[in-house]
PDB file of C-alpha atoms in Angstrom:
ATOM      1  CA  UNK A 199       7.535 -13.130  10.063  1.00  0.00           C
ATOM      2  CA  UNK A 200      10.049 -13.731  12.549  1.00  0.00           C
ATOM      3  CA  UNK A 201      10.862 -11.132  15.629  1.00  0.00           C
ATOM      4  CA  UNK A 202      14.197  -9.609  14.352  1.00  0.00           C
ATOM      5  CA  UNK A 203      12.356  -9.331  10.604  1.00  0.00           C
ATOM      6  CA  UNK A 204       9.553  -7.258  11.788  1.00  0.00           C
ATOM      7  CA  UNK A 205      12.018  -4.781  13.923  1.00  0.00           C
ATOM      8  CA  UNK A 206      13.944  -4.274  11.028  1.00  0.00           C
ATOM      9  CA  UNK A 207      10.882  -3.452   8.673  1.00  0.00           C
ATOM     10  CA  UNK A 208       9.443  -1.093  11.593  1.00  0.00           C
ATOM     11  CA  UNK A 209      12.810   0.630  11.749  1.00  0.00           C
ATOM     12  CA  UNK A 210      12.817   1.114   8.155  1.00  0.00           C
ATOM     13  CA  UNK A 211       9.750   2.894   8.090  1.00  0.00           C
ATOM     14  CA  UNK A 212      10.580   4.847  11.230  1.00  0.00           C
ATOM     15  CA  UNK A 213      13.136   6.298   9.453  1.00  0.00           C
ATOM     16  CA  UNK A 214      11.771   7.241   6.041  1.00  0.00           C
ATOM     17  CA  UNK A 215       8.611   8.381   7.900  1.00  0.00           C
ATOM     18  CA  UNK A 216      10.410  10.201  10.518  1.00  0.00           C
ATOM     19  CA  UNK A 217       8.342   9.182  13.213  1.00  0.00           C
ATOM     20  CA  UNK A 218       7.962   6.261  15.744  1.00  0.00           C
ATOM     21  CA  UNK A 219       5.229   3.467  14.848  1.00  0.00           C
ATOM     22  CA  UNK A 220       3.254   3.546  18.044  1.00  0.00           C
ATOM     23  CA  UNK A 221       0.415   1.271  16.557  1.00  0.00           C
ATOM     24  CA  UNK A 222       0.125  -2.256  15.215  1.00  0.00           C
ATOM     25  CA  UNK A 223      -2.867  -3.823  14.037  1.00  0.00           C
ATOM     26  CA  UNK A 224      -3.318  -7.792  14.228  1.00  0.00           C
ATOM     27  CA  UNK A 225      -6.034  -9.641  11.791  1.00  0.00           C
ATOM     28  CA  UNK A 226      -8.774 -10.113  13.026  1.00  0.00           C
ATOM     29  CA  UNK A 227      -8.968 -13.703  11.371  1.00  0.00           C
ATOM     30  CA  UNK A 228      -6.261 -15.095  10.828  1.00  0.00           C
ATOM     31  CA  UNK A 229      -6.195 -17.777   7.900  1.00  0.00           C
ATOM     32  CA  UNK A 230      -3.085 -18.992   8.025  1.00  0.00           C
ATOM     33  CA  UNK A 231      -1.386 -16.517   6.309  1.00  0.00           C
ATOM     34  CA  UNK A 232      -0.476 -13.633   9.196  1.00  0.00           C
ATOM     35  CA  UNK A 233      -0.352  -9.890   7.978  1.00  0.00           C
ATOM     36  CA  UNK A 234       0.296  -7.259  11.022  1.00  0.00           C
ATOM     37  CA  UNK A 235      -0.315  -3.762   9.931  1.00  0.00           C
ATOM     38  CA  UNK A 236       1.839  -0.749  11.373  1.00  0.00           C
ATOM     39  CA  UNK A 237       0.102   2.192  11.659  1.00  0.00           C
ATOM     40  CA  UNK A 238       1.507   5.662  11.218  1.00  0.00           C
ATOM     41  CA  UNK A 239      -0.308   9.199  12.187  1.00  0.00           C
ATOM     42  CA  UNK A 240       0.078  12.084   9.614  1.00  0.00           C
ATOM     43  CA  UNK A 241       2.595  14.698  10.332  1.00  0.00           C
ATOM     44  CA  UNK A 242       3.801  17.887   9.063  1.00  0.00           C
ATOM     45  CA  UNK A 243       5.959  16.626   6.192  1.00  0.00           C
ATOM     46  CA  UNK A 244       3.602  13.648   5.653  1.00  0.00           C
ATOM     47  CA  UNK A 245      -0.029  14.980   6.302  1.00  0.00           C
ATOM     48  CA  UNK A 246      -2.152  11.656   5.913  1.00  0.00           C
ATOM     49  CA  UNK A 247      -2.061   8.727   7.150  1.00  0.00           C
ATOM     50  CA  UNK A 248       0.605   5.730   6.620  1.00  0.00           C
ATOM     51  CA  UNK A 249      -0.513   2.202   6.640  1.00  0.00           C
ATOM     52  CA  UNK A 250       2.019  -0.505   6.069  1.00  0.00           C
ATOM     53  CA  UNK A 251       1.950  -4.584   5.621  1.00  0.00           C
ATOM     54  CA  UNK A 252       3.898  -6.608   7.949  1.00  0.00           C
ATOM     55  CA  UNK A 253       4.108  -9.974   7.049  1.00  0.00           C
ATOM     56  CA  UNK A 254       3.585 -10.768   2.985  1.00  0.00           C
ATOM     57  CA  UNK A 255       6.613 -10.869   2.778  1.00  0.00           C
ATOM     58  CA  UNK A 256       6.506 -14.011   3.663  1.00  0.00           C
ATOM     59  CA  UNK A 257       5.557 -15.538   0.611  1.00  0.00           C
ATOM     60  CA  UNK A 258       8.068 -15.646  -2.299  1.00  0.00           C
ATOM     61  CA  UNK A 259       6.179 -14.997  -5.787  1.00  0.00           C
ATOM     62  CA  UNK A 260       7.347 -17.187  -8.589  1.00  0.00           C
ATOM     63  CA  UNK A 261      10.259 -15.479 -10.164  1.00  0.00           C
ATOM     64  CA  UNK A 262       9.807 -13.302 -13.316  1.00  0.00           C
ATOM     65  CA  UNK A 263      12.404 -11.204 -15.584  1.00  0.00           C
ATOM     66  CA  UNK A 264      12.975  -8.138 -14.738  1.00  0.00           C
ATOM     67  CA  UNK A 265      11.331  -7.665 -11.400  1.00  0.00           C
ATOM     68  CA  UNK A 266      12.047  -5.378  -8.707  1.00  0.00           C
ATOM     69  CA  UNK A 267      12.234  -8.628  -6.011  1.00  0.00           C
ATOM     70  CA  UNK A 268      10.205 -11.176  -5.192  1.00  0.00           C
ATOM     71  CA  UNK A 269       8.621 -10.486  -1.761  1.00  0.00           C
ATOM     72  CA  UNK A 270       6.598  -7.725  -0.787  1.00  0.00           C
ATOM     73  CA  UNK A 271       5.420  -5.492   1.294  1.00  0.00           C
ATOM     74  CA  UNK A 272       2.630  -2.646   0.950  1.00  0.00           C
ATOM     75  CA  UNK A 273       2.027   0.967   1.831  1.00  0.00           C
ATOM     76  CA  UNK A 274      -1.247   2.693   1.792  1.00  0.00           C
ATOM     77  CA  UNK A 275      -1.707   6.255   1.901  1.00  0.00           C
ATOM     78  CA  UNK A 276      -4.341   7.466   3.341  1.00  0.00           C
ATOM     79  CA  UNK A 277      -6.503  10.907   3.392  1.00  0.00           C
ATOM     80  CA  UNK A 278      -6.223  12.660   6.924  1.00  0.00           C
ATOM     81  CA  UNK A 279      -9.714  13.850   6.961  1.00  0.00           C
ATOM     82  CA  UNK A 280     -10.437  10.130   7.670  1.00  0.00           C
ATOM     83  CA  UNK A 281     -10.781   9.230  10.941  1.00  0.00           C
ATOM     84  CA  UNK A 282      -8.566   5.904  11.311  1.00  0.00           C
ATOM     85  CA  UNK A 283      -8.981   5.783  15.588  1.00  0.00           C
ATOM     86  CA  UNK A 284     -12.486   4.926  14.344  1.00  0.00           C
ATOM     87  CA  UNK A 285     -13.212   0.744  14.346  1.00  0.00           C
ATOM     88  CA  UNK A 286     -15.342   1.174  11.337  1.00  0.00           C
ATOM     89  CA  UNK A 287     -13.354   3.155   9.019  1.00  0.00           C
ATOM     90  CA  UNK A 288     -10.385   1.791  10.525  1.00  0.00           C
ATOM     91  CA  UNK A 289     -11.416  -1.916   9.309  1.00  0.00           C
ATOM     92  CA  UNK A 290     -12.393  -0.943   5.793  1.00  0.00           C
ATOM     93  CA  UNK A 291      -8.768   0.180   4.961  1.00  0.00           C
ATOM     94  CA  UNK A 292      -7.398  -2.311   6.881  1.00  0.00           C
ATOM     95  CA  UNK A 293      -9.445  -5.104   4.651  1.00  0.00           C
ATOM     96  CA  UNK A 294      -8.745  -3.733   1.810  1.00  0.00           C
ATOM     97  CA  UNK A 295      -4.961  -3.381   2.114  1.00  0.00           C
ATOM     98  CA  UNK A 296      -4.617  -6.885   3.584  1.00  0.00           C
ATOM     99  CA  UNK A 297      -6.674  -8.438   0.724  1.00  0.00           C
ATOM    100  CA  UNK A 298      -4.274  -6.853  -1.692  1.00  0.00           C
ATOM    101  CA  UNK A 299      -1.396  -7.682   0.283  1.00  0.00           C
ATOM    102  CA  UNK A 300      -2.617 -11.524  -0.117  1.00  0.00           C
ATOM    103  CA  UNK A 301      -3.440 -11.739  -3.844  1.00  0.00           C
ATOM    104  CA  UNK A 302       0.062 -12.857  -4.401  1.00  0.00           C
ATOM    105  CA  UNK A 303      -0.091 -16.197  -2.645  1.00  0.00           C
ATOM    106  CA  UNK A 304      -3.745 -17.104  -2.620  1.00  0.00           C
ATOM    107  CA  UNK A 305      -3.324 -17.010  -6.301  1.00  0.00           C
ATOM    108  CA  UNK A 306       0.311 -18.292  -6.622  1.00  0.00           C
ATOM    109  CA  UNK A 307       1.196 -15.335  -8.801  1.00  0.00           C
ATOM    110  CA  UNK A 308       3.573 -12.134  -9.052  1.00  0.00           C
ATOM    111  CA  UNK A 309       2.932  -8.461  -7.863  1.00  0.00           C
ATOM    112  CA  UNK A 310       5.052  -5.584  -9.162  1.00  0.00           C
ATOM    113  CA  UNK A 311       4.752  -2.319  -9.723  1.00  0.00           C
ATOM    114  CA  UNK A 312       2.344  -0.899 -12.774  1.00  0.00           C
ATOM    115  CA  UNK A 313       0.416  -4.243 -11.881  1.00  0.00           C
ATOM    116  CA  UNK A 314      -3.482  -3.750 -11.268  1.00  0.00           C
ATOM    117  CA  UNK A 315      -6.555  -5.611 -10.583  1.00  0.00           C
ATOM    118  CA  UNK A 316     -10.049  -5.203  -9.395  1.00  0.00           C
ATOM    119  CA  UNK A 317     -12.454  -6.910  -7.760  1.00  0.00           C
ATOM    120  CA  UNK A 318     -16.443  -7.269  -6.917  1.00  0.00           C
ATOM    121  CA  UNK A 319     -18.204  -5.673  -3.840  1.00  0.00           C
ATOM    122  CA  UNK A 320     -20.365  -7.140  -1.464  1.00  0.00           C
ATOM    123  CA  UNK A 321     -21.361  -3.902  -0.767  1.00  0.00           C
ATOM    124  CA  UNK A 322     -22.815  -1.834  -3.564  1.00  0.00           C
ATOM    125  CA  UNK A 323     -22.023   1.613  -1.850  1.00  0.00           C
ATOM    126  CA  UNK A 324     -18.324   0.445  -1.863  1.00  0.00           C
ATOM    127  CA  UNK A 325     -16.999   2.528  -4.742  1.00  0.00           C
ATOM    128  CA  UNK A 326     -13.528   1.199  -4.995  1.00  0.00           C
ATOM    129  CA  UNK A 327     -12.998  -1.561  -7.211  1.00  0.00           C
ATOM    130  CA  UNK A 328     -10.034  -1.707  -8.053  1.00  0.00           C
ATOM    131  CA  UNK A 329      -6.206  -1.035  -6.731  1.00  0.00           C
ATOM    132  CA  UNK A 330      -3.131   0.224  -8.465  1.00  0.00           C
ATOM    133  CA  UNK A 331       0.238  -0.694  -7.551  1.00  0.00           C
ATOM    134  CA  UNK A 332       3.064   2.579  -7.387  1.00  0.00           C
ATOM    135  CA  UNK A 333       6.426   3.054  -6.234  1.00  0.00           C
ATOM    136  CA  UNK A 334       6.045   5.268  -2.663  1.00  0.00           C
ATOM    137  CA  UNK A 335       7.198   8.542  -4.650  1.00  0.00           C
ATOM    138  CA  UNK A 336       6.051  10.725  -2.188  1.00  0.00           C
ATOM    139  CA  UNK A 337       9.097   9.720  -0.028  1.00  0.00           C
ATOM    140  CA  UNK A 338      12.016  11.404  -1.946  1.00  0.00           C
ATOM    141  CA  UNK A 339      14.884   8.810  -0.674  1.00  0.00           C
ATOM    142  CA  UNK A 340      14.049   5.802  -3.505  1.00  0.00           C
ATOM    143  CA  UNK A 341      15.676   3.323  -0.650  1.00  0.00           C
ATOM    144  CA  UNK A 342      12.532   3.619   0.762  1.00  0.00           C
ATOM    145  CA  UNK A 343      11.813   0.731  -2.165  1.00  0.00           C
ATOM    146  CA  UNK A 344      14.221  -2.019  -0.452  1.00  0.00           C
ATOM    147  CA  UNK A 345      14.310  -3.086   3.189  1.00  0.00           C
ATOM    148  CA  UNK A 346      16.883  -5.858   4.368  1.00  0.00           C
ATOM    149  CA  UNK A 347      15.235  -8.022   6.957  1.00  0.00           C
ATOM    150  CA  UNK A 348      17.808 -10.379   6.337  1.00  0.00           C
ATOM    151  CA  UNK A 349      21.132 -11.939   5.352  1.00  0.00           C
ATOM    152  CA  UNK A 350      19.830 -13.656   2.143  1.00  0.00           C
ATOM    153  CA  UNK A 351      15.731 -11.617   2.330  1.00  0.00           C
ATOM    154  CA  UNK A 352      15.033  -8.328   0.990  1.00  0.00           C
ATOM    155  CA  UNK A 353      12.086  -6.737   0.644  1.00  0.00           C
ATOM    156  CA  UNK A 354      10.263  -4.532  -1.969  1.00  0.00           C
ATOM    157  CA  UNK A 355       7.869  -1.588  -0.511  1.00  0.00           C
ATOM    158  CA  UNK A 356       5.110  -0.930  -2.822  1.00  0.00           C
ATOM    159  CA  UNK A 357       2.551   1.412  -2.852  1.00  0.00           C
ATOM    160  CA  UNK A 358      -1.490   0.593  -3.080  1.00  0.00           C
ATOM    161  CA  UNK A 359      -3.827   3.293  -4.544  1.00  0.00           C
ATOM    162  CA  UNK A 360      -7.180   2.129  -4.442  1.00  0.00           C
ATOM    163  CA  UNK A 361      -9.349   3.100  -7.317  1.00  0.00           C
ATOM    164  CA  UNK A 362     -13.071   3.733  -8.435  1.00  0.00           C
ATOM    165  CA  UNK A 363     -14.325   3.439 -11.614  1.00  0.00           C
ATOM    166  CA  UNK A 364     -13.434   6.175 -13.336  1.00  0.00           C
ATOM    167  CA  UNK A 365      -9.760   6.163 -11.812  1.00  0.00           C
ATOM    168  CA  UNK A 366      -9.486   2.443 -13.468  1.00  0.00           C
ATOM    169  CA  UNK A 367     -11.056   3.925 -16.789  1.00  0.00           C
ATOM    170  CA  UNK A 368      -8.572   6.374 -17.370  1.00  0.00           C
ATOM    171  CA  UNK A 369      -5.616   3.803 -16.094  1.00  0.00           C
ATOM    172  CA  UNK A 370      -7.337   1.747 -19.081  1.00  0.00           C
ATOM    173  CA  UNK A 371      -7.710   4.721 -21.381  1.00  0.00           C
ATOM    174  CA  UNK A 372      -3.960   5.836 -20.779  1.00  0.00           C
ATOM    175  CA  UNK A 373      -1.745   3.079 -19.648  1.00  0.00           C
ATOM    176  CA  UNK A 374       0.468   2.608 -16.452  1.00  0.00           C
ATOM    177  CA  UNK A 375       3.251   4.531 -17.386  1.00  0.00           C
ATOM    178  CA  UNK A 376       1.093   7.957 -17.968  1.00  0.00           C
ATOM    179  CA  UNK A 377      -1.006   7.047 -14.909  1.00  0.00           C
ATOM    180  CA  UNK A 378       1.886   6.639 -12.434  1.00  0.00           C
ATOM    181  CA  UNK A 379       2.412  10.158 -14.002  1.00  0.00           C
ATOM    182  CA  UNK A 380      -1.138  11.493 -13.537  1.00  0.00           C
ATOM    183  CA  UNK A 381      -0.610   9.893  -9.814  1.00  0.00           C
ATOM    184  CA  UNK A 382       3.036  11.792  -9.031  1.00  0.00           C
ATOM    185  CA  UNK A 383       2.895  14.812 -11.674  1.00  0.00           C
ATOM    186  CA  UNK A 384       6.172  16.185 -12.383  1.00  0.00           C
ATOM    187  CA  UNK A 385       5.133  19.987 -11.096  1.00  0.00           C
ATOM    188  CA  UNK A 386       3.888  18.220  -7.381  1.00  0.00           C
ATOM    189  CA  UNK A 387       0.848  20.313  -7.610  1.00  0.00           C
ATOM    190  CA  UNK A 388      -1.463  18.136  -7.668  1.00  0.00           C
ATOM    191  CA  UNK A 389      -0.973  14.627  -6.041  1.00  0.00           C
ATOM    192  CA  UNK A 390      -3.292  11.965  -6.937  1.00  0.00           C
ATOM    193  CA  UNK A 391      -1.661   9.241  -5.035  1.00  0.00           C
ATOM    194  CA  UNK A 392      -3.809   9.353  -1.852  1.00  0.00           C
ATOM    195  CA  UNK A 393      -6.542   6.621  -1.317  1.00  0.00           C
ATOM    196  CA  UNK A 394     -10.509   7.401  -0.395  1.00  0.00           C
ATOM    197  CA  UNK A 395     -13.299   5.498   0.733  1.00  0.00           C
ATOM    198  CA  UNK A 396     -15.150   8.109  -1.691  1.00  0.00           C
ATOM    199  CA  UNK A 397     -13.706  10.079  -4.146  1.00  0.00           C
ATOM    200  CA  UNK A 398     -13.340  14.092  -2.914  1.00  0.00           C
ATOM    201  CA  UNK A 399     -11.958  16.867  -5.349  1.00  0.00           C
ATOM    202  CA  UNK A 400      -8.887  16.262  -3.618  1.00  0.00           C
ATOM    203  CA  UNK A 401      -8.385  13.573  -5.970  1.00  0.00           C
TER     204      UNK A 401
END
């Protein structure tokens, strides 16, 4: 992603965030395909954390009907509690958003929103399997979807929620349309939309 690209993708999230990115995280292996990841602290009017892709966008998906663009970028929202100054629990959200930030190219394919997938763990403590893909609701401004980063390259902002097995049973049970609902109920009371290492009652 070139210089002028990645200031204008920052400055986009500044402003829907309403805060300064102060941190950027670099892969720590980098396999040709470079994803940064900016790194925003909860606030008052945001109270968890805000992780977003810098660099997918890179890669143009194969063009489908009816889609909301063809390059990407990701958001993550993440439960204050966790501690993301910590290396350890720092890396484990930062692998899992980059691996889902990647699907697109490594497997030549598209990535919109309603799309999911899931995957095996290495690890069988890891309990999420599986990622949905949401429009960032939360933020009430629905630019927040588009950023320009240039003349003839616009970018869609889409939101991963990262799911265990009973979150992708009911997505099964129900179907993306009522889970993006069960995610961003109507009456904002409860908000489902935040993404765990383990599932809490916050859920």
């Amino acid at each position: 992603m070139k210089l002028k690209e990645m200031d204008k993708l920052t400055a986009h999230f500044d402003r829907y965030f309403e805060q300064k990115n102060e941190h950027v995280l670099h892969p720590i292996v980098d396999n040709g395909y470079h994803i940064d990841v900016l790194l925003y602290e909860p606030t008052e009017k945001y109270p968890f954390w805000k992780l977003v892709t810098m660099g997918a966008s890179d890669y143009k998906m194969p063009k489908i009907p009816n889609t909301i663009g063809r390059r990407n970028e990701y958001v993550m929202f993440v439960d204050a509690d966790e501690d993301l100054h910590d290396k350890s629990v720092m890396s484990w959200y930062h692998a899992k958003l980059t691996m889902i930030a990647s699907y697109a190219k490594f497997y030549n394919t598209h990535i919109t929103y309603a799309h999911s997938f899931e995957w095996e763990n290495e690890d069988p403590e890891d309990e999420m399997i599986a990622a949905f893909i949401e429009f960032p609701q939360v933020v009430p401004d629905v630019d927040v979807l588009h950023c320009r980063t240039g003349a003839f390259k616009t970018v869609a902002c889409l939101q991963v929620v990262l799911l265990n097995k009973d979150d992708l049973n009911r997505l099964m049970k129900i179907g993306p349309q009522a889970f993006s609902a069960y995610l961003y109920p109507e009456n904002g009371c409860e908000r489902h939309f935040i993404s765990e290492r383990r599932r809490s009652e916050k859920f």
